[in-house]
Coordinates of N, CA and C in Angstrom, one line a residue:
Chain A
N488 N -28.7 122.5 174.0 CA -30.0 123.0 174.1 C -30.5 123.5 172.7
A489 N -31.6 123.1 172.3 CA -32.1 123.6 171.0 C -32.9 124.9 171.3
G490 N -33.3 125.1 172.5 CA -34.3 126.3 172.7 C -35.8 125.9 172.4
V491 N -36.3 126.8 171.3 CA -37.6 126.6 170.9 C -37.4 126.2 169.4
T492 N -38.1 125.1 169.1 CA -38.1 124.6 167.7 C -39.6 124.7 167.1
Q493 N -39.6 124.9 165.9 CA -40.9 125.0 165.2 C -40.7 124.2 163.9
T494 N -41.9 123.6 163.6 CA -42.0 122.8 162.2 C -43.5 123.0 161.8
P495 N -43.7 123.1 160.4 CA -42.6 123.2 159.4 C -42.1 124.6 159.3
K496 N -41.0 124.9 158.5 CA -40.5 126.3 158.4 C -41.3 127.0 157.4
F497 N -41.7 126.3 156.4 CA -42.5 127.0 155.3 C -43.6 126.1 154.9
Q498 N -44.8 126.6 154.5 CA -46.0 125.9 154.2 C -46.9 126.7 153.3
V499 N -47.4 126.0 152.1 CA -48.4 126.7 151.3 C -49.6 125.8 151.4
L500 N -50.6 126.4 151.6 CA -52.1 125.9 151.8 C -52.9 126.5 150.7
K501 N -54.1 125.6 150.4 CA -55.2 126.2 149.6 C -56.2 126.6 150.7
T502 N -57.1 127.5 150.3 CA -58.1 128.0 151.0 C -58.9 126.7 151.4
G503 N -59.2 126.6 152.9 CA -60.1 125.4 153.4 C -59.3 124.2 153.9
Q504 N -58.0 124.1 153.5 CA -57.1 123.0 154.0 C -56.9 123.3 155.3
S505 N -56.5 122.2 156.2 CA -56.1 122.3 157.4 C -54.6 122.0 157.7
M506 N -54.1 122.4 158.8 CA -52.7 122.0 159.2 C -52.4 122.3 160.6
T507 N -51.4 121.7 161.1 CA -51.0 121.9 162.4 C -49.5 122.4 162.5
L508 N -49.4 123.6 163.2 CA -47.8 124.0 163.4 C -47.4 123.3 164.8
Q509 N -46.2 122.9 164.7 CA -45.8 122.2 165.9 C -44.6 123.2 166.6
C510 N -44.6 123.1 167.8 CA -43.6 123.8 168.6 C -43.2 123.1 169.8
A511 N -41.9 123.0 170.2 CA -41.4 122.5 171.4 C -40.3 123.3 172.0
Q512 N -40.3 123.1 173.3 CA -39.0 123.8 174.0 C -38.5 122.9 175.0
D513 N -37.1 123.0 175.2 CA -36.4 122.2 176.1 C -35.8 122.8 177.1
M514 N -36.5 124.0 177.6 CA -36.0 124.8 178.7 C -36.8 124.7 179.9
N515 N -37.6 123.7 179.9 CA -38.4 123.5 181.0 C -39.4 124.6 181.5
H516 N -39.7 125.4 180.6 CA -40.7 126.6 180.8 C -42.1 126.3 181.0
N517 N -42.8 126.8 181.9 CA -44.3 126.6 182.0 C -45.0 127.2 180.9
S518 N -44.7 128.5 180.7 CA -45.6 129.3 179.7 C -45.1 129.2 178.2
M519 N -46.1 129.1 177.3 CA -45.8 129.0 175.8 C -46.9 129.9 175.3
Y520 N -46.4 130.4 174.1 CA -47.3 131.4 173.3 C -47.1 131.1 171.8
W521 N -48.2 131.5 171.2 CA -48.3 131.5 169.7 C -48.6 132.8 169.3
Y522 N -47.9 133.4 168.4 CA -48.0 134.9 167.7 C -48.0 134.6 166.3
R523 N -48.7 135.7 165.7 CA -48.4 136.0 164.3 C -48.0 137.4 164.0
Q524 N -47.1 137.3 163.1 CA -46.4 138.7 162.6 C -46.7 139.1 161.3
D525 N -47.3 140.1 161.2 CA -47.7 140.8 159.8 C -47.1 142.1 159.6
P526 N -46.6 142.4 158.5 CA -46.1 143.8 158.0 C -46.8 144.8 158.7
G527 N -46.2 145.8 159.4 CA -46.8 147.0 160.2 C -47.6 146.7 161.3
M528 N -47.8 145.4 161.7 CA -48.8 145.1 162.8 C -47.9 144.5 164.0
G529 N -46.7 144.3 163.9 CA -46.1 143.7 165.1 C -46.5 142.3 165.3
L530 N -46.1 141.8 166.5 CA -46.4 140.6 167.0 C -47.8 140.5 167.7
R531 N -48.8 139.8 167.3 CA -50.1 139.8 167.8 C -50.2 138.3 168.4
L532 N -50.8 138.2 169.8 CA -50.9 136.9 170.4 C -52.2 136.4 170.1
I533 N -52.0 135.0 169.6 CA -53.1 134.2 169.3 C -53.7 133.4 170.4
Y534 N -52.9 132.7 171.1 CA -53.1 131.9 172.3 C -52.0 131.8 173.0
Y535 N -52.1 131.5 174.3 CA -51.0 131.2 175.3 C -51.4 130.1 176.3
S536 N -50.4 129.6 176.9 CA -50.6 128.5 177.7 C -49.8 128.9 179.0
A537 N -50.4 129.1 180.1 CA -49.5 129.4 181.2 C -48.9 128.1 181.9
S538 N -49.6 126.9 181.8 CA -49.0 125.7 182.2 C -49.7 124.6 181.6
E539 N -48.8 123.5 181.7 CA -49.6 122.2 181.0 C -51.0 122.0 181.4
G540 N -51.7 121.7 180.4 CA -53.1 121.6 180.6 C -54.0 122.8 180.6
T541 N -53.4 124.0 180.4 CA -54.2 125.2 180.4 C -54.0 125.9 179.1
T542 N -55.0 126.5 178.4 CA -54.9 127.5 177.4 C -55.7 128.6 177.5
D543 N -55.3 129.7 176.9 CA -56.3 131.0 176.9 C -56.2 131.8 175.7
K544 N -57.2 132.5 175.2 CA -57.2 133.2 174.1 C -56.4 134.5 174.3
G545 N -55.7 134.8 173.1 CA -55.0 136.1 173.1 C -55.8 137.1 172.3
E546 N -55.2 138.0 171.5 CA -55.8 139.1 170.8 C -56.5 138.7 169.5
V547 N -55.9 137.6 168.9 CA -56.5 137.3 167.6 C -56.7 135.7 167.5
P548 N -57.6 135.1 168.2 CA -57.7 133.6 168.3 C -58.7 133.1 167.2
N549 N -59.5 133.9 166.6 CA -60.4 133.3 165.7 C -59.7 132.6 164.6
G550 N -60.3 131.3 164.3 CA -59.7 130.5 163.3 C -58.6 129.8 163.6
Y551 N -58.3 129.7 164.9 CA -57.1 128.9 165.5 C -57.6 128.0 166.6
N552 N -57.0 126.8 166.8 CA -57.1 126.2 168.0 C -55.7 125.8 168.4
V553 N -55.6 125.4 169.8 CA -54.4 125.0 170.2 C -54.3 123.8 171.1
S554 N -53.3 123.1 171.3 CA -53.3 122.0 172.1 C -51.9 122.1 173.1
R555 N -51.9 122.0 174.2 CA -50.7 121.9 175.2 C -50.6 120.5 175.4
L556 N -49.8 119.8 174.6 CA -49.8 118.4 174.7 C -49.0 117.9 175.9
N557 N -48.0 118.6 176.3 CA -47.3 118.4 177.5 C -46.6 119.7 177.9
K558 N -45.6 119.6 178.8 CA -44.9 120.7 179.2 C -44.0 121.2 178.0
R559 N -43.5 120.3 177.2 CA -42.6 120.7 176.0 C -43.4 121.2 174.9
E560 N -44.5 120.7 174.4 CA -45.0 120.9 173.2 C -46.4 121.8 173.2
F561 N -46.6 122.8 172.3 CA -47.6 123.5 172.1 C -47.9 123.6 170.6
S562 N -49.0 123.0 170.2 CA -49.3 123.0 168.8 C -50.4 124.0 168.3
L563 N -50.4 124.5 167.2 CA -51.4 125.4 166.7 C -51.9 124.9 165.5
R564 N -53.4 124.8 165.5 CA -54.1 124.2 164.4 C -55.1 125.2 163.7
L565 N -54.9 125.2 162.3 CA -55.9 126.0 161.6 C -56.8 125.0 160.8
E566 N -58.0 124.9 161.1 CA -58.9 123.9 160.8 C -59.3 124.2 159.3
S567 N -59.6 125.5 158.9 CA -60.0 125.8 157.6 C -59.4 127.0 157.0
A568 N -58.1 126.8 156.6 CA -57.3 128.0 156.3 C -57.9 129.1 155.4
A569 N -57.7 130.4 155.6 CA -58.2 131.4 154.8 C -57.0 132.4 154.4
P570 N -57.1 133.0 153.1 CA -56.0 133.9 152.9 C -55.5 134.9 154.0
S571 N -56.5 135.3 154.8 CA -56.1 136.2 155.9 C -55.2 135.7 157.0
Q572 N -55.0 134.4 156.8 CA -54.1 133.7 157.8 C -52.7 133.7 157.2
T573 N -52.5 134.1 156.0 CA -51.1 134.2 155.5 C -50.4 135.1 156.4
S574 N -49.3 134.6 157.0 CA -48.5 135.3 158.0 C -47.3 134.5 158.4
V575 N -46.4 135.1 159.3 CA -45.3 134.4 159.8 C -45.7 134.1 161.3
Y576 N -45.6 132.8 161.7 CA -46.1 132.5 163.0 C -44.9 132.1 163.9
F577 N -44.9 132.6 165.0 CA -43.8 132.4 166.0 C -44.3 131.8 167.4
C578 N -43.7 130.8 167.8 CA -43.9 130.1 169.2 C -42.9 130.6 170.0
A579 N -43.3 130.8 171.2 CA -42.2 131.4 172.3 C -42.6 130.7 173.6
S580 N -41.6 130.6 174.5 CA -41.8 130.2 176.0 C -41.1 131.3 176.7
S581 N -41.5 131.3 177.9 CA -41.0 132.3 178.8 C -40.5 131.7 180.1
D582 N -39.5 132.3 180.7 CA -38.8 131.8 181.9 C -39.6 132.5 183.2
P583 N -39.3 132.2 184.2 CA -40.1 132.7 185.6 C -39.8 134.3 185.6
Q584 N -38.8 134.9 184.9 CA -38.7 136.3 184.9 C -39.5 136.9 183.6
E585 N -40.2 136.1 183.1 CA -41.1 136.5 181.9 C -40.4 136.9 180.7
T586 N -39.2 136.6 180.6 CA -38.4 136.8 179.4 C -38.8 135.7 178.3
Q587 N -39.3 136.2 177.2 CA -39.9 135.2 176.1 C -38.7 134.9 175.0
Y588 N -38.7 133.6 174.8 CA -37.7 133.0 174.1 C -38.5 132.5 172.8
F589 N -38.1 132.9 171.5 CA -38.8 132.6 170.3 C -38.2 131.6 169.5
G590 N -39.1 130.8 168.7 CA -38.4 129.8 167.8 C -38.3 130.6 166.5
P591 N -37.8 129.9 165.5 CA -37.4 130.6 164.1 C -38.6 131.1 163.3
G592 N -39.6 130.5 163.6 CA -40.9 130.9 162.9 C -41.5 130.0 161.7
T593 N -42.7 130.0 161.5 CA -43.2 129.2 160.2 C -43.8 130.3 159.3
R594 N -43.5 130.3 158.0 CA -43.9 131.2 157.0 C -45.0 130.4 156.5
L595 N -46.2 131.0 156.6 CA -47.5 130.3 156.0 C -48.0 131.1 154.9
L596 N -48.5 130.6 153.6 CA -49.1 131.2 152.6 C -50.2 130.5 152.2
V597 N -51.3 131.1 152.3 CA -52.7 130.5 152.1 C -53.2 131.2 150.6
L598 N -53.4 130.2 149.7 CA -53.8 130.8 148.4 C -55.3 130.6 148.2
Chain B
Q1183 N -56.4 153.6 168.6 CA -54.9 153.9 169.0 C -54.4 152.7 169.7
K1184 N -53.1 152.1 168.9 CA -52.5 151.0 169.6 C -51.9 151.3 170.8
E1185 N -51.7 150.3 171.7 CA -51.4 150.6 173.1 C -49.8 150.8 173.0
V1186 N -49.1 150.4 172.1 CA -47.6 150.7 172.0 C -47.5 151.1 170.4
E1187 N -46.9 152.5 170.2 CA -46.8 153.0 169.0 C -45.2 153.0 168.7
Q1188 N -44.8 152.7 167.5 CA -43.4 152.7 167.1 C -43.4 153.1 165.7
D1189 N -42.5 153.9 165.4 CA -42.2 154.2 164.0 C -41.6 153.2 163.0
P1190 N -42.2 152.6 162.1 CA -41.5 151.5 161.4 C -40.5 151.8 160.6
G1191 N -40.0 153.1 160.4 CA -38.8 153.2 159.7 C -38.9 153.0 158.1
P1192 N -37.9 152.5 157.4 CA -36.6 152.2 158.0 C -35.9 153.5 158.4
L1193 N -34.9 153.3 159.4 CA -34.0 154.4 159.8 C -32.6 154.0 159.4
S1194 N -32.0 154.7 158.6 CA -30.7 154.4 157.9 C -29.7 155.5 158.4
V1195 N -28.6 155.0 159.0 CA -27.6 155.8 159.6 C -26.2 155.2 159.2
P1196 N -25.2 156.2 159.4 CA -23.8 155.6 159.0 C -23.2 154.9 160.3
E1197 N -22.3 153.9 159.8 CA -21.5 153.2 160.8 C -20.9 154.1 161.8
G1198 N -21.0 153.8 163.1 CA -20.4 154.7 164.2 C -21.2 155.7 164.7
A1199 N -22.4 155.8 164.1 CA -23.4 156.9 164.7 C -24.0 156.4 165.8
I1200 N -24.5 157.4 166.5 CA -25.5 157.1 167.9 C -27.0 157.0 167.3
V1201 N -27.5 155.8 167.5 CA -28.9 155.6 167.2 C -29.9 155.8 168.3
S1202 N -31.0 156.4 168.1 CA -32.1 156.5 169.0 C -33.4 155.8 168.5
L1203 N -33.8 154.9 169.0 CA -35.0 154.2 168.7 C -36.1 154.5 169.8
N1204 N -37.4 154.9 169.5 CA -38.3 155.3 170.4 C -39.8 154.6 170.2
C1205 N -40.4 154.5 171.3 CA -41.8 154.2 171.4 C -42.6 154.9 172.3
T1206 N -43.9 155.0 172.2 CA -44.7 155.6 173.1 C -45.8 154.6 173.4
Y1207 N -46.3 154.7 174.6 CA -47.4 153.6 175.0 C -48.5 154.5 175.7
S1208 N -49.6 153.8 175.9 CA -50.7 154.5 176.5 C -51.2 153.8 177.8
N1209 N -50.8 152.6 178.1 CA -51.3 151.8 179.2 C -50.5 152.1 180.4
S1210 N -51.1 152.7 181.3 CA -50.4 153.1 182.5 C -50.1 151.8 183.4
A1211 N -50.8 150.6 183.1 CA -50.6 149.4 183.8 C -49.4 148.7 183.5
F1212 N -48.6 149.2 182.6 CA -47.5 148.3 182.1 C -46.5 148.4 183.3
Q1213 N -45.9 147.2 183.6 CA -45.0 146.9 184.7 C -43.7 147.0 184.4
Y1214 N -43.3 146.6 183.2 CA -42.0 146.9 182.7 C -41.9 146.8 181.3
F1215 N -40.8 146.9 180.6 CA -40.6 147.2 179.3 C -39.4 146.5 178.7
M1216 N -39.4 146.0 177.4 CA -38.4 145.3 176.8 C -38.2 145.7 175.4
W1217 N -37.0 145.5 175.1 CA -36.5 145.8 173.7 C -36.1 144.3 173.2
Y1218 N -36.6 144.0 172.0 CA -36.2 142.7 171.4 C -35.5 143.3 170.1
R1219 N -34.6 142.5 169.6 CA -34.0 142.5 168.3 C -34.3 141.4 167.2
Q1220 N -34.7 141.7 166.1 CA -35.0 140.6 165.2 C -34.4 140.8 163.8
Y1221 N -33.4 139.7 163.6 CA -32.7 139.7 162.4 C -33.7 139.3 161.2
S1222 N -33.5 139.5 160.0 CA -34.3 139.2 158.9 C -34.6 137.6 158.9
R1223 N -35.8 137.1 158.9 CA -36.2 135.8 158.9 C -35.8 134.9 160.1
K1224 N -35.7 135.7 161.2 CA -35.3 135.0 162.4 C -36.4 135.5 163.4
G1225 N -36.4 134.7 164.6 CA -37.2 135.1 165.6 C -36.7 136.2 166.5
P1226 N -37.6 137.0 167.2 CA -37.0 138.1 168.1 C -36.2 137.5 169.2
E1227 N -35.3 138.2 169.7 CA -34.4 137.8 170.9 C -34.3 138.9 171.7
L1228 N -34.4 138.7 173.0 CA -34.3 139.8 174.1 C -33.0 140.6 174.0
L1229 N -33.2 141.8 173.9 CA -31.9 142.8 174.0 C -31.8 143.3 175.4
M1230 N -32.7 144.0 175.9 CA -32.7 144.6 177.2 C -34.2 144.8 177.7
Y1231 N -34.4 144.7 179.1 CA -35.5 145.1 179.7 C -35.3 146.1 180.9
T1232 N -36.2 146.7 181.3 CA -36.3 147.7 182.4 C -37.5 147.8 183.1
Y1233 N -37.5 147.8 184.6 CA -38.8 147.8 185.3 C -39.2 149.1 185.6
S1234 N -38.4 150.4 185.7 CA -38.9 151.6 186.1 C -38.2 152.6 185.3
S1235 N -38.7 153.8 185.7 CA -38.2 154.9 185.0 C -36.6 155.1 185.2
G1236 N -36.0 155.7 184.2 CA -34.6 155.8 184.3 C -33.8 155.2 183.3
N1237 N -32.5 155.2 183.4 CA -31.7 154.5 182.3 C -31.2 153.1 182.8
K1238 N -31.0 152.2 181.8 CA -30.3 151.0 182.0 C -29.3 150.6 180.8
E1239 N -28.0 150.5 181.3 CA -27.0 150.3 180.3 C -26.4 148.9 180.2
D1240 N -26.3 148.5 179.0 CA -25.5 147.2 178.7 C -24.7 147.3 177.5
G1241 N -23.3 147.5 177.7 CA -22.4 147.7 176.6 C -22.7 148.9 175.8
R1242 N -22.9 148.7 174.6 CA -23.3 149.9 173.7 C -24.6 150.2 173.6
F1243 N -25.5 149.6 174.3 CA -27.1 149.8 174.4 C -27.4 150.4 175.9
T1244 N -28.3 151.4 175.7 CA -29.0 152.1 176.8 C -30.5 152.1 176.6
A1245 N -31.2 151.6 177.6 CA -32.7 151.5 177.4 C -33.1 152.7 178.5
Q1246 N -34.0 153.6 178.1 CA -34.5 154.6 178.9 C -36.0 154.6 179.0
V1247 N -36.6 154.8 180.1 CA -38.1 154.8 180.3 C -38.4 156.2 181.0
D1248 N -39.2 156.8 180.6 CA -39.9 158.1 181.0 C -41.3 157.8 181.3
K1249 N -41.8 157.3 182.5 CA -43.2 157.0 182.8 C -44.1 158.1 182.8
S1250 N -43.5 159.3 183.0 CA -44.5 160.4 183.1 C -44.9 160.8 181.8
S1251 N -44.2 160.7 180.7 CA -44.4 160.9 179.3 C -44.9 159.8 178.6
K1252 N -44.9 158.6 179.2 CA -45.2 157.3 178.6 C -44.3 157.1 177.2
Y1253 N -42.9 157.2 177.5 CA -42.0 157.3 176.4 C -40.7 156.2 176.7
I1254 N -40.5 155.4 175.9 CA -39.4 154.5 176.0 C -38.4 154.6 174.9
S1255 N -37.1 154.6 175.1 CA -36.0 154.8 174.1 C -34.9 153.6 174.2
L1256 N -34.3 153.5 173.0 CA -33.2 152.5 173.1 C -32.1 153.2 172.4
F1257 N -31.0 153.4 173.0 CA -29.8 154.2 172.3 C -28.8 153.1 172.0
I1258 N -28.1 153.2 170.9 CA -27.1 152.3 170.4 C -25.9 153.3 170.1
R1259 N -24.8 153.0 170.8 CA -23.6 153.9 170.5 C -22.8 153.1 169.7
D1260 N -21.8 153.8 169.0 CA -20.9 153.1 167.9 C -21.5 152.2 167.1
S1261 N -22.6 152.5 166.5 CA -23.4 151.5 165.7 C -22.4 150.8 164.8
Q1262 N -22.8 149.5 164.6 CA -22.2 148.6 163.7 C -23.1 148.1 162.5
P1263 N -22.6 147.6 161.5 CA -23.5 147.0 160.4 C -24.2 145.8 160.9
S1264 N -23.6 145.0 162.1 CA -24.3 143.8 162.5 C -25.5 144.4 163.4
D1265 N -25.6 145.7 163.6 CA -26.7 146.1 164.4 C -28.1 146.3 163.6
S1266 N -27.8 146.3 162.2 CA -29.0 146.2 161.4 C -29.9 145.2 161.6
A1267 N -31.2 145.5 161.9 CA -32.2 144.6 162.3 C -33.5 145.2 162.5
T1268 N -34.4 144.7 162.9 CA -35.6 145.3 163.3 C -35.8 145.3 164.9
Y1269 N -36.0 146.5 165.5 CA -36.0 146.5 166.8 C -37.5 146.7 167.4
L1270 N -38.0 145.8 168.3 CA -39.3 145.8 168.9 C -39.3 146.2 170.2
C1271 N -40.1 147.1 170.7 CA -40.5 147.4 172.0 C -41.7 146.7 172.4
A1272 N -41.6 146.5 173.8 CA -43.1 145.8 174.2 C -43.0 146.3 175.6
G1273 N -44.3 146.5 176.1 CA -44.7 146.7 177.5 C -45.5 145.5 178.0
R1274 N -45.2 145.2 179.3 CA -45.9 144.0 180.0 C -46.9 144.4 180.9
S1275 N -48.0 143.7 180.7 CA -49.1 144.0 181.7 C -49.7 142.6 182.1
N1276 N -49.7 142.3 183.2 CA -50.4 141.1 183.7 C -49.5 139.8 182.9
Y1277 N -50.3 139.1 182.3 CA -49.8 137.9 181.7 C -49.1 138.0 180.4
Q1278 N -49.3 139.0 179.6 CA -48.8 139.1 178.3 C -47.9 140.5 177.9
L1279 N -47.2 140.3 176.9 CA -46.4 141.5 176.3 C -47.4 142.1 175.2
I1280 N -47.3 143.5 175.2 CA -48.0 144.2 174.1 C -46.9 144.8 173.3
W1281 N -46.9 144.5 172.0 CA -45.8 144.9 171.2 C -45.9 146.1 170.3
G1282 N -44.9 146.9 170.0 CA -44.9 147.7 169.0 C -44.7 147.2 167.6
A1283 N -44.9 147.7 166.6 CA -44.8 147.2 165.2 C -43.2 147.0 165.0
G1284 N -42.3 147.6 165.5 CA -40.9 147.4 165.2 C -40.6 148.4 164.5
T1285 N -39.2 148.8 164.5 CA -38.4 149.9 163.7 C -37.4 149.1 162.9
K1286 N -37.4 149.3 161.7 CA -36.2 148.7 160.8 C -35.0 149.6 160.8
L1287 N -33.9 149.1 161.4 CA -32.7 150.0 161.4 C -31.7 149.4 160.4
I1288 N -31.1 150.3 159.6 CA -29.9 150.0 158.6 C -28.8 150.8 159.0
I1289 N -27.7 150.2 159.1 CA -26.5 150.7 159.5 C -25.6 150.5 158.2
K1290 N -25.3 151.8 157.7 CA -24.4 151.7 156.5 C -22.9 151.7 156.8
P1291 N -22.2 150.7 156.1 CA -20.8 150.8 156.2 C -20.0 151.9 155.8

């Protein structure tokens, strides 16, 4: 079992560029999440998906879009990157007991 | 005011010491609480969770919740250098976890 995988591990973008962060889980979990983690701020929820075909906004959704492609995959898209989106992005999935399992993260730098 | 407050540290203690990590929260609707451990440049991993007030023990780790004062603690006995990490507390309400900012712990050999 790979658990939760994320690609890429690291990315540098210029302001205004777009990109998609990929996430996949092989634990057959229904719920998946995207977080960003910034120094001193902890984990902040961007979007989540309670099941295939549904997505909902979290605490900080502005500037992001998501797609729950199927039960395994949940992608996060930045349409026009801004320096304020420089962060570490984590994808997670949760089991029926609501324990969240995290991927290794994507470090994004927007210049 | 953030819903979950946590001192960012760093907290530096000698190997073998008892470590106390703490969080306070403001949301009375939190149904249960979790502690996650995050090593540098890794994703968080679940360490312990507890549903109610009182203590829960797992090896060298004890999680404590005091709902009357809205205070949660994680104690680590016989601390080891491998315990050096950032410890995140979280409260769960409905569909999501609300996270503290994390406390960086350093265990000195």
